[in-house]
Short mmCIF file of C-alpha atoms in Angstrom, two decimals:
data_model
loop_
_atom_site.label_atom_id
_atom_site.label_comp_id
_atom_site.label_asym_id
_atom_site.label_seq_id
_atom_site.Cartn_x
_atom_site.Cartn_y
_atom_site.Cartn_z
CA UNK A 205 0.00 0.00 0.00
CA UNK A 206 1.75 2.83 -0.85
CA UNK A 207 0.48 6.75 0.27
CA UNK A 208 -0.07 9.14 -2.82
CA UNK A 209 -1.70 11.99 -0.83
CA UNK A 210 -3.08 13.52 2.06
CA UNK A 211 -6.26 15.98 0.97
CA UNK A 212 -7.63 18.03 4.19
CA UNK A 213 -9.15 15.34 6.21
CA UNK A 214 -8.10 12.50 3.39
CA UNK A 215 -5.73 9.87 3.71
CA UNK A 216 -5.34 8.59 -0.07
CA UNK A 217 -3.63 5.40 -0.65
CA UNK A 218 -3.30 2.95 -3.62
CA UNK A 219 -2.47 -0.77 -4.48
CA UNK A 220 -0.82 -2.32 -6.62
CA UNK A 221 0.06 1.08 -8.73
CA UNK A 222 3.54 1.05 -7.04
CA UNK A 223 6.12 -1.30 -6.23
CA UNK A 224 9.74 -2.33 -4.99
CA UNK A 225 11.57 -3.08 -8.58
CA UNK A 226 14.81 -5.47 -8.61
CA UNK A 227 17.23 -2.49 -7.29
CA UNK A 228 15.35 -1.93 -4.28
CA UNK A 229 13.53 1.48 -5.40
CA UNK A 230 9.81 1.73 -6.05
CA UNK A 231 8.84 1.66 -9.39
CA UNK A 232 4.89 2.12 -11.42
CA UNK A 233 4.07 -1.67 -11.85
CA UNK A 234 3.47 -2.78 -15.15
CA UNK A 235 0.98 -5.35 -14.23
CA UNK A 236 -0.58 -6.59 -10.79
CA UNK A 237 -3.17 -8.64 -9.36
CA UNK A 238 -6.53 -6.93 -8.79
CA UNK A 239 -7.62 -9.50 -6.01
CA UNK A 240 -4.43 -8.69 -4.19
CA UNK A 241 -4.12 -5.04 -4.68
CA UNK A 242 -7.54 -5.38 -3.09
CA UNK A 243 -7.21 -7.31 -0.03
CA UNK A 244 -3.72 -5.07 0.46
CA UNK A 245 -6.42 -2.14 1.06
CA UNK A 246 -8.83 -3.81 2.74
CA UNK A 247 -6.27 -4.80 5.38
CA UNK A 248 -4.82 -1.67 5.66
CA UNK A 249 -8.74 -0.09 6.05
CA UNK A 250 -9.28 -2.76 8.72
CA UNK A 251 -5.92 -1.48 10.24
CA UNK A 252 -6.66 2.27 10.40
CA UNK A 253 -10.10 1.12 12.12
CA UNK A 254 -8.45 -0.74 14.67
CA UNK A 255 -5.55 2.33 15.44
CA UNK A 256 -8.69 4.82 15.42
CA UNK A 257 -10.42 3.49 18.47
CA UNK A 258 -7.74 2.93 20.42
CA UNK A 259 -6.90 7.31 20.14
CA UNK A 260 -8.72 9.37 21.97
CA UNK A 261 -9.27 13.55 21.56
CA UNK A 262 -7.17 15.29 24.03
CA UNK A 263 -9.90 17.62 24.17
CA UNK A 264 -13.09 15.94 25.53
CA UNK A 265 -11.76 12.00 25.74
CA UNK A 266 -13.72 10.37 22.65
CA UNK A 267 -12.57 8.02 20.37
CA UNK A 268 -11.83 9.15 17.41
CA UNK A 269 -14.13 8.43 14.29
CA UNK A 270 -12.90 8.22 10.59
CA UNK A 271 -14.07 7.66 6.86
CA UNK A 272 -13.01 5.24 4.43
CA UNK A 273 -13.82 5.12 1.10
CA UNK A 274 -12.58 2.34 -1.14
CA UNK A 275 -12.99 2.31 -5.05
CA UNK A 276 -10.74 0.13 -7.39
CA UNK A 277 -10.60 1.22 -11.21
CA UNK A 278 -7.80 2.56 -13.93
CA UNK A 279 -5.75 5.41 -12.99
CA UNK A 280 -2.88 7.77 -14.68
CA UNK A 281 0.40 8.13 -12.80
CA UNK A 282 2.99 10.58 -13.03
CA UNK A 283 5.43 13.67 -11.64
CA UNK A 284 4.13 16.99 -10.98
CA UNK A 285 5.35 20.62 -10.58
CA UNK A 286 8.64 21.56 -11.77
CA UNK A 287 10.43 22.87 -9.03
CA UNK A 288 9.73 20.44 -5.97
CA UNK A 289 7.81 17.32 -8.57
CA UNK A 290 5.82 15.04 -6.77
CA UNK A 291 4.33 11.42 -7.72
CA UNK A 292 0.73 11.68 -8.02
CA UNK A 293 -2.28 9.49 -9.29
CA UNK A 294 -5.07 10.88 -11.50
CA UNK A 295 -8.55 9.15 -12.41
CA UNK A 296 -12.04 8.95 -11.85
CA UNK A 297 -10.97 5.78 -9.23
CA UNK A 298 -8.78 8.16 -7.10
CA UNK A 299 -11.71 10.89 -7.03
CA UNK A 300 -14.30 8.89 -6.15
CA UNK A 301 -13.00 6.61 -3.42
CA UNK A 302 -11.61 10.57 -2.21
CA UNK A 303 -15.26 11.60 -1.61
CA UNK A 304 -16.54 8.12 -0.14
#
């Protein structure tokens, strides 16, 4: 699972987009499995459930709640800005799950 973004209160991650290639960096994938990108996100989802209720609000002592939207579809990768470039994924799949 790797982390493209963070959006206000939006945690985005993807599966099987990016990789560790055969030197040890990360790398776009050429090809992956669907069912296992899938369960990847599902387990990290299941994961950030688990850490949520175990943090409380310093302010008033409640758990704290989250969101999770997950959506699986095609994407575009790629770098952008020219001065400081960053990796980001495009697509209908990224701004969906975003508003879930």
């Amino acid at each position: 699972v790797h982390k493209v973004e963070t959006a206000g209160d939006c945690y985005i991650v993807s599966a099987g987009v990016v990789g560790q290639g055969p030197d040890g960096f990360l790398e776009v994938l050429q090809s992956h499995d669907p069912a296992e990108s899938a369960a990847r996100v599902m387990a990290f989802a299941k994961d950030m459930l688990a850490a949520a209720r175990r943090v409380t609000m310093p302010n008033n002592g409640q758990r704290t709640t989250i969101r999770i939207g997950v959506h699986t579809g095609p994407c575009t990768s790629g770098l952008i800005g020219s001065r400081l470039p960053k990796f980001s994924i495009f697509g209908d799949s990224m701004n969906t799950a975003s508003r879930m």
